[in-house]
Amino acid sequence: MGLLALGVAVPLSLVAFAGEAAPAVRPVLAAPTRIVARIAPTMVFTTKGTIAVEPVTIRPERHHLDGLAPAALAVLARSSPEKLGPTIVGRPNRGSLINPVTLESGPGLEVMNDERRFASPVTVNAIRAAVADVEREFPGSVLRVGDISGRRGGYIRPHRSHQSGIDADIGFYYRTPTKWYTKANASNLDRARTWALLKALIAQGTVEYLFVDRSVQTLLREYALGIGESPEFLDGLFESPSKRDTLVRHTWGHLTHFHVRFMDPVAEETGRRVAPSLGNPVVRAMPPRRLRKK
C-alpha cells in the first residue's frame, strides 16, 4: 500500500497530477549514509478527482567522506588536508576555511578584492548563477562583489563574520556608473536589476539570510508590487514591524550592498567531521542547517 493511503504526508514535489512530471527538488543536507525509500504506486481519490502517485526513489546525497573510519579521517585531516575538499570549520564569526574556491571576475561580474574572494563552492556557484540570470534578463549588467573571506578564513577587518567562506558583500545595480560602496537611494538605485538579482539569489534555496538597509527594502518592495509580485510573497520576504524573522532583514551599515549568508551543507559537514582532529577546541562546529525550499 502506498504511503499516502496510509495517511503519511508526502511532499507535493513527489506527486504527479494528471500525468504531469513532478518538479525537481533541491537536495537538503548531505546524509551520512545513503538512504533509499521506495514509494509504491497508488491511487488516491479526492472530491476533485484522482491523484496518481508515481513510484519515487529518494536518495539523499552521499557525503564523500562516508565510510572513512575516525582514525583514518584524523590522519587525512592532519597529513593530507587537500584531499578533504572544500571545508568549513567553525562558524561565520569564528571559523576557518580549508581548500576554498575563488570567485573570479568575468562577464557581468567584478570582484573588488582578490585577497578576500575565497569561498565555499555553494557561495561561488550561487553568485555566478544569479549574475547569469540577471545578464539574461538585462544584458550588459555588471555586478560588483566585495569581501567574502581570506584564503584560510578567519578574522578580516572590519568584519565580525566573513570567516568561513559563506558570507558575501554583494553590491547593488545602479542607474548610472558609480564607485563601489555608493549609498543607494530612490534616484540612483536600478530597482529592476537589483530586484532581479535578489530573486535570483533566493530562488536557489542556498541563502540563509540577506541583510540590507530598511530603506532599500522599501524601494525594492515598492518596485516588486508595481510589477505584480504577490503581496503575500513580499510580506514573507521583507522585514516589517510585525515580522522580523524573514529572509531579508535590516542591519545598520548595509545601505551600499547586500550581505548574503549562504549555506553549504557538504563543506559544513566536512568541517564537522574533521574539527575534532584539528586540535582547536575554541572553534565550535557549525550545527547542521537545512536548505530552504525554492
Coordinates of N, CA, C and O in Angstrom, one line a residue, residues 46-168:
T46 N -10.0 11.9 -4.3 CA -10.4 13.1 -3.6 C -11.7 13.6 -4.2 O -12.2 13.1 -5.2
T47 N -12.3 14.6 -3.6 CA -13.5 15.2 -4.1 C -13.3 15.9 -5.4 O -14.3 16.1 -6.1
K48 N -12.1 16.2 -5.8 CA -11.8 16.9 -7.0 C -11.3 15.9 -8.1 O -10.9 16.3 -9.2
G49 N -11.2 14.6 -7.8 CA -10.7 13.7 -8.8 C -9.7 12.8 -8.2 O -9.4 12.7 -7.0
T50 N -9.0 12.1 -9.1 CA -8.0 11.1 -8.8 C -6.6 11.7 -8.9 O -6.3 12.4 -9.9
I51 N -5.8 11.5 -7.9 CA -4.4 11.9 -8.0 C -3.5 10.6 -8.1 O -3.6 9.7 -7.3
A52 N -2.7 10.6 -9.2 CA -1.9 9.4 -9.4 C -0.5 9.7 -8.8 O 0.1 10.7 -9.0
V53 N -0.1 8.8 -7.9 CA 1.2 8.9 -7.2 C 2.2 8.0 -7.9 O 2.0 6.8 -7.9
E54 N 3.2 8.6 -8.5 CA 4.2 7.8 -9.3 C 5.2 7.2 -8.3 O 5.5 7.8 -7.2
P55 N 5.8 6.0 -8.7 CA 6.9 5.5 -7.8 C 8.1 6.4 -7.8 O 8.4 7.0 -8.8
V56 N 8.6 6.7 -6.6 CA 9.7 7.6 -6.5 C 10.8 7.0 -5.6 O 10.5 6.4 -4.5
T57 N 12.0 7.1 -6.0 CA 13.1 6.6 -5.2 C 13.9 7.8 -4.6 O 14.3 8.7 -5.4
I58 N 13.9 8.0 -3.3 CA 14.6 9.1 -2.7 C 16.0 8.7 -2.3 O 16.2 7.8 -1.5
R59 N 17.0 9.4 -2.8 CA 18.4 9.0 -2.5 C 19.1 10.3 -2.0 O 19.7 11.0 -2.8
P60 N 19.1 10.5 -0.7 CA 19.9 11.7 -0.2 C 21.4 11.6 -0.6 O 21.9 10.5 -0.7
E61 N 21.9 12.7 -0.9 CA 23.3 12.8 -1.4 C 24.3 12.2 -0.4 O 24.3 12.5 0.8
R62 N 25.2 11.4 -0.9 CA 26.2 10.7 -0.1 C 27.4 11.7 0.1 O 27.9 12.3 -0.9
H63 N 27.8 11.8 1.3 CA 29.0 12.6 1.6 C 30.3 11.9 1.2 O 30.4 10.7 1.4
H64 N 31.2 12.6 0.6 CA 32.4 12.0 0.1 C 33.3 11.4 1.1 O 34.2 10.6 0.8
L65 N 33.1 11.7 2.4 CA 33.9 11.1 3.5 C 33.2 9.9 4.2 O 33.7 9.3 5.1
D66 N 32.0 9.5 3.7 CA 31.3 8.4 4.3 C 32.2 7.1 4.1 O 32.8 6.9 3.1
G67 N 32.1 6.3 5.2 CA 32.9 5.1 5.2 C 34.3 5.2 5.7 O 35.0 4.2 5.9
L68 N 34.8 6.4 5.9 CA 36.1 6.6 6.5 C 36.1 6.6 8.0 O 35.4 7.3 8.6
A69 N 36.9 5.7 8.5 CA 36.9 5.5 10.0 C 37.5 6.8 10.7 O 38.3 7.5 10.0
P70 N 37.1 7.0 11.9 CA 37.5 8.3 12.6 C 39.1 8.4 12.6 O 39.6 9.5 12.4
A71 N 39.7 7.3 12.9 CA 41.2 7.3 12.9 C 41.8 7.7 11.6 O 42.7 8.5 11.5
A72 N 41.2 7.1 10.5 CA 41.7 7.4 9.2 C 41.4 8.8 8.8 O 42.2 9.5 8.1
L73 N 40.2 9.3 9.2 CA 39.9 10.7 8.9 C 40.8 11.7 9.6 O 41.2 12.7 9.1
A74 N 41.2 11.3 10.9 CA 42.1 12.2 11.6 C 43.5 12.3 10.9 O 44.1 13.3 10.8
V75 N 44.0 11.2 10.4 CA 45.2 11.1 9.7 C 45.1 12.0 8.5 O 46.0 12.7 8.1
L76 N 44.0 11.8 7.7 CA 43.8 12.6 6.5 C 43.8 14.1 6.8 O 44.4 14.8 6.0
A77 N 43.1 14.5 7.8 CA 43.0 15.9 8.1 C 44.3 16.5 8.5 O 44.6 17.7 8.2
R78 N 45.2 15.7 9.1 CA 46.5 16.3 9.6 C 47.5 16.2 8.5 O 48.4 17.1 8.3
S79 N 47.6 15.1 7.7 CA 48.7 14.9 6.8 C 48.3 15.3 5.3 O 49.2 15.7 4.6
S80 N 47.1 15.2 4.9 CA 46.7 15.5 3.5 C 45.4 16.2 3.5 O 44.4 15.8 2.9
P81 N 45.4 17.4 4.1 CA 44.1 18.2 4.2 C 43.6 18.5 2.8 O 42.4 18.8 2.6
E82 N 44.4 18.6 1.8 CA 44.0 18.9 0.4 C 43.0 17.9 -0.1 O 42.2 18.2 -1.1
K83 N 43.0 16.7 0.4 CA 42.2 15.6 0.0 C 40.8 15.7 0.6 O 39.9 14.9 0.2
L84 N 40.6 16.6 1.5 CA 39.3 16.7 2.2 C 38.2 17.4 1.3 O 37.0 17.2 1.4
G85 N 38.7 18.2 0.3 CA 37.8 19.0 -0.4 C 37.5 20.3 0.3 O 38.0 20.5 1.5
P86 N 36.7 21.2 -0.2 CA 36.4 22.5 0.5 C 35.8 22.2 1.8 O 34.8 21.4 1.9
T87 N 36.3 22.8 2.8 CA 35.9 22.5 4.2 C 35.7 23.8 5.0 O 36.5 24.7 5.0
I88 N 34.5 23.9 5.7 CA 34.2 25.0 6.6 C 34.4 24.5 8.0 O 33.6 23.6 8.4
V89 N 35.3 25.1 8.7 CA 35.5 24.7 10.1 C 35.0 25.8 11.0 O 35.5 27.0 10.9
G90 N 34.1 25.6 11.9 CA 33.6 26.6 12.8 C 32.4 27.4 12.2 O 31.7 26.9 11.3
R91 N 32.3 28.6 12.7 CA 31.1 29.4 12.4 C 31.5 30.7 11.6 O 32.7 31.0 11.5
P92 N 30.6 31.4 11.0 CA 30.9 32.6 10.2 C 31.6 33.6 11.0 O 32.4 34.4 10.5
N93 N 31.4 33.7 12.3 CA 32.1 34.7 13.2 C 33.2 34.1 14.0 O 33.8 34.8 14.8
R94 N 33.5 32.9 13.8 CA 34.7 32.3 14.5 C 35.0 31.0 13.7 O 34.7 29.9 14.2
G95 N 35.6 31.1 12.6 CA 35.8 29.9 11.8 C 37.0 30.0 10.9 O 37.8 31.0 10.9
S96 N 37.2 29.0 10.0 CA 38.3 29.0 9.1 C 37.9 28.2 7.9 O 36.9 27.5 7.8
L97 N 38.8 28.2 6.9 CA 38.5 27.6 5.6 C 39.7 26.7 5.2 O 40.8 27.0 5.4
I98 N 39.3 25.5 4.7 CA 40.3 24.6 4.1 C 40.0 24.3 2.7 O 38.8 24.1 2.4
N99 N 40.9 24.5 1.8 CA 40.7 24.2 0.3 C 39.5 25.0 -0.3 O 38.6 24.5 -0.9
P100 N 39.5 26.3 -0.1 CA 38.4 27.1 -0.6 C 38.5 27.2 -2.1 O 39.6 26.9 -2.7
V101 N 37.5 27.7 -2.8 CA 37.5 28.1 -4.2 C 37.5 29.6 -4.2 O 37.2 30.3 -3.2
T102 N 37.7 30.1 -5.4 CA 37.8 31.6 -5.5 C 36.7 32.1 -6.5 O 36.3 31.4 -7.5
L103 N 36.2 33.2 -6.2 CA 35.2 33.9 -7.1 C 36.1 34.8 -8.0 O 36.8 35.7 -7.6
E104 N 35.9 34.5 -9.3 CA 36.7 35.3 -10.3 C 35.9 36.3 -11.0 O 34.7 36.1 -11.3
S105 N 36.5 37.4 -11.4 CA 35.9 38.4 -12.2 C 35.6 37.8 -13.6 O 36.4 36.9 -14.1
G106 N 34.6 38.3 -14.3 CA 34.3 37.8 -15.6 C 33.1 38.6 -16.2 O 32.8 39.7 -15.6
P107 N 32.5 38.1 -17.2 CA 31.4 38.9 -17.8 C 30.3 39.1 -16.8 O 29.8 38.2 -16.2
G108 N 30.0 40.4 -16.6 CA 28.9 40.8 -15.7 C 29.2 40.7 -14.3 O 28.4 41.0 -13.4
L109 N 30.5 40.5 -13.9 CA 30.9 40.3 -12.5 C 32.3 40.9 -12.3 O 33.3 40.6 -13.0
E110 N 32.4 41.8 -11.3 CA 33.7 42.4 -11.0 C 34.0 42.1 -9.5 O 33.2 42.6 -8.6
V111 N 35.0 41.4 -9.2 CA 35.4 41.1 -7.8 C 36.4 42.2 -7.4 O 37.4 42.5 -8.0
M112 N 36.0 42.8 -6.2 CA 36.7 44.0 -5.8 C 38.0 43.8 -5.1 O 38.9 44.7 -5.0
N113 N 38.2 42.6 -4.4 CA 39.4 42.4 -3.6 C 39.9 41.0 -3.8 O 39.3 40.0 -3.3
D114 N 41.0 40.8 -4.5 CA 41.5 39.4 -4.8 C 41.9 38.7 -3.6 O 41.9 37.4 -3.6
E115 N 42.3 39.4 -2.5 CA 42.7 38.8 -1.3 C 41.6 38.3 -0.4 O 41.8 37.6 0.6
R116 N 40.3 38.7 -0.8 CA 39.2 38.4 0.0 C 38.1 37.7 -0.8 O 36.9 38.0 -0.6
R117 N 38.4 37.0 -1.8 CA 37.5 36.3 -2.7 C 37.4 34.8 -2.5 O 36.9 34.1 -3.4
F118 N 37.9 34.3 -1.4 CA 37.9 32.9 -1.1 C 36.6 32.5 -0.4 O 36.1 33.1 0.5
A119 N 36.0 31.3 -0.9 CA 34.7 31.0 -0.5 C 34.4 29.5 -0.6 O 35.3 28.7 -1.1
S120 N 33.3 29.1 -0.2 CA 32.8 27.7 -0.3 C 32.3 27.6 -1.7 O 31.9 28.6 -2.4
P121 N 32.2 26.4 -2.3 CA 31.6 26.2 -3.6 C 30.2 26.7 -3.8 O 29.9 27.3 -4.8
V122 N 29.4 26.5 -2.8 CA 28.0 27.0 -2.9 C 27.9 28.5 -3.1 O 27.2 29.0 -3.9
T123 N 28.8 29.2 -2.3 CA 28.8 30.7 -2.4 C 29.2 31.1 -3.8 O 28.5 32.0 -4.4
V124 N 30.2 30.6 -4.3 CA 30.7 30.9 -5.7 C 29.6 30.6 -6.7 O 29.3 31.4 -7.6
N125 N 29.1 29.4 -6.7 CA 28.2 28.9 -7.7 C 26.9 29.8 -7.6 O 26.3 30.1 -8.7
A126 N 26.4 30.1 -6.4 CA 25.2 30.9 -6.3 C 25.3 32.3 -6.9 O 24.5 32.8 -7.5
I127 N 26.5 32.9 -6.6 CA 26.7 34.3 -7.1 C 26.8 34.2 -8.6 O 26.2 35.1 -9.3
R128 N 27.5 33.3 -9.1 CA 27.7 33.2 -10.6 C 26.3 32.9 -11.3 O 26.0 33.5 -12.3
A129 N 25.5 32.1 -10.7 CA 24.2 31.7 -11.3 C 23.3 33.0 -11.2 O 22.6 33.2 -12.2
A130 N 23.3 33.7 -10.1 CA 22.5 34.9 -10.0 C 22.9 36.0 -11.0 O 22.1 36.6 -11.7
V131 N 24.2 36.2 -11.2 CA 24.7 37.1 -12.2 C 24.3 36.7 -13.6 O 23.8 37.5 -14.4
A132 N 24.3 35.4 -13.9 CA 23.9 34.9 -15.2 C 22.4 35.2 -15.4 O 22.0 35.5 -16.6
D133 N 21.6 35.0 -14.4 CA 20.2 35.2 -14.5 C 19.9 36.7 -14.9 O 19.1 37.0 -15.7
V134 N 20.6 37.6 -14.2 CA 20.4 39.0 -14.4 C 20.8 39.4 -15.8 O 20.2 40.1 -16.5
E135 N 22.0 38.8 -16.2 CA 22.5 39.1 -17.5 C 21.6 38.7 -18.7 O 21.4 39.4 -19.7
R136 N 20.9 37.5 -18.4 CA 20.0 37.1 -19.5 C 18.8 38.0 -19.6 O 18.3 38.3 -20.7
E137 N 18.4 38.6 -18.5 CA 17.2 39.5 -18.5 C 17.6 40.9 -18.9 O 16.8 41.6 -19.5
F138 N 18.8 41.3 -18.4 CA 19.3 42.7 -18.6 C 20.7 42.6 -19.2 O 21.6 42.8 -18.4
P139 N 20.9 42.4 -20.5 CA 22.2 42.3 -21.0 C 23.1 43.5 -20.7 O 22.6 44.7 -20.7
G140 N 24.3 43.3 -20.4 CA 25.3 44.4 -20.2 C 25.4 44.8 -18.7 O 26.1 45.8 -18.4
S141 N 24.7 44.1 -17.8 CA 24.8 44.4 -16.4 C 26.1 44.0 -15.8 O 26.7 43.0 -16.3
V142 N 26.6 44.8 -14.9 CA 27.9 44.4 -14.2 C 27.6 44.5 -12.7 O 27.3 45.6 -12.2
L143 N 27.9 43.4 -12.0 CA 27.7 43.4 -10.5 C 29.1 43.4 -9.9 O 30.0 42.7 -10.3
R144 N 29.2 44.2 -8.8 CA 30.4 44.2 -8.0 C 30.2 43.4 -6.8 O 29.2 43.5 -6.1
V145 N 31.2 42.6 -6.4 CA 31.2 41.8 -5.2 C 32.4 42.1 -4.4 O 33.5 42.1 -4.9
G146 N 32.2 42.5 -3.1 CA 33.2 42.8 -2.2 C 33.8 41.7 -1.4 O 34.1 40.6 -2.0
D147 N 33.9 41.8 -0.1 CA 34.6 40.8 0.7 C 33.8 39.5 0.8 O 32.5 39.6 1.0
I148 N 34.4 38.4 0.7 CA 33.9 37.1 1.1 C 34.7 36.6 2.3 O 34.3 36.8 3.4
S149 N 35.8 36.0 2.0 CA 36.7 35.5 3.1 C 38.2 35.6 2.7 O 38.4 35.6 1.5
G150 N 39.1 35.5 3.6 CA 40.5 35.3 3.3 C 40.8 33.9 2.9 O 40.0 33.0 3.0
R151 N 42.1 33.7 2.4 CA 42.5 32.4 1.9 C 42.2 31.3 2.9 O 41.9 30.1 2.5
R152 N 42.5 31.5 4.1 CA 42.3 30.4 5.2 C 41.1 30.7 6.1 O 40.9 30.1 7.1
G153 N 40.3 31.7 5.7 CA 39.2 32.1 6.6 C 39.8 32.9 7.7 O 40.8 33.5 7.6
G154 N 39.0 33.0 8.8 CA 39.5 33.7 10.0 C 39.1 35.2 9.9 O 38.5 35.6 8.9
Y155 N 39.5 35.9 10.9 CA 39.1 37.3 11.0 C 39.7 38.2 9.9 O 40.9 38.1 9.6
I156 N 38.9 39.1 9.3 CA 39.4 40.1 8.4 C 38.7 41.4 8.8 O 37.5 41.4 9.0
R157 N 39.4 42.5 8.9 CA 38.9 43.8 9.3 C 38.0 44.3 8.1 O 38.3 44.1 7.0
P158 N 36.9 45.0 8.5 CA 36.4 45.3 9.8 C 35.2 44.3 10.2 O 34.4 44.7 11.1
H159 N 35.2 43.2 9.6 CA 34.0 42.3 9.8 C 34.1 41.4 11.1 O 35.2 40.9 11.4
R160 N 33.0 41.1 11.6 CA 32.9 40.1 12.7 C 32.7 38.8 12.1 O 33.1 37.7 12.6
S161 N 32.0 38.7 10.9 CA 31.7 37.5 10.2 C 32.7 37.3 9.1 O 33.9 37.7 9.2
H162 N 32.3 36.8 8.0 CA 33.2 36.6 6.8 C 34.4 35.7 7.1 O 35.5 35.9 6.5
Q163 N 34.2 34.8 8.0 CA 35.4 34.0 8.4 C 35.4 32.6 7.9 O 36.3 31.8 8.0
S164 N 34.3 32.2 7.2 CA 34.2 30.8 6.7 C 33.7 30.6 5.3 O 33.2 29.5 5.0
G165 N 33.8 31.6 4.5 CA 33.5 31.5 3.1 C 32.0 31.4 2.7 O 31.7 31.1 1.5
I166 N 31.1 31.8 3.6 CA 29.7 31.7 3.3 C 29.0 33.1 3.4 O 27.8 33.2 3.3
D167 N 29.8 34.1 3.8 CA 29.3 35.5 3.8 C 29.9 36.3 2.6 O 31.1 36.2 2.4
A168 N 29.0 37.0 1.9 CA 29.5 37.8 0.8 C 28.8 39.1 0.7 O 27.6 39.2 0.9

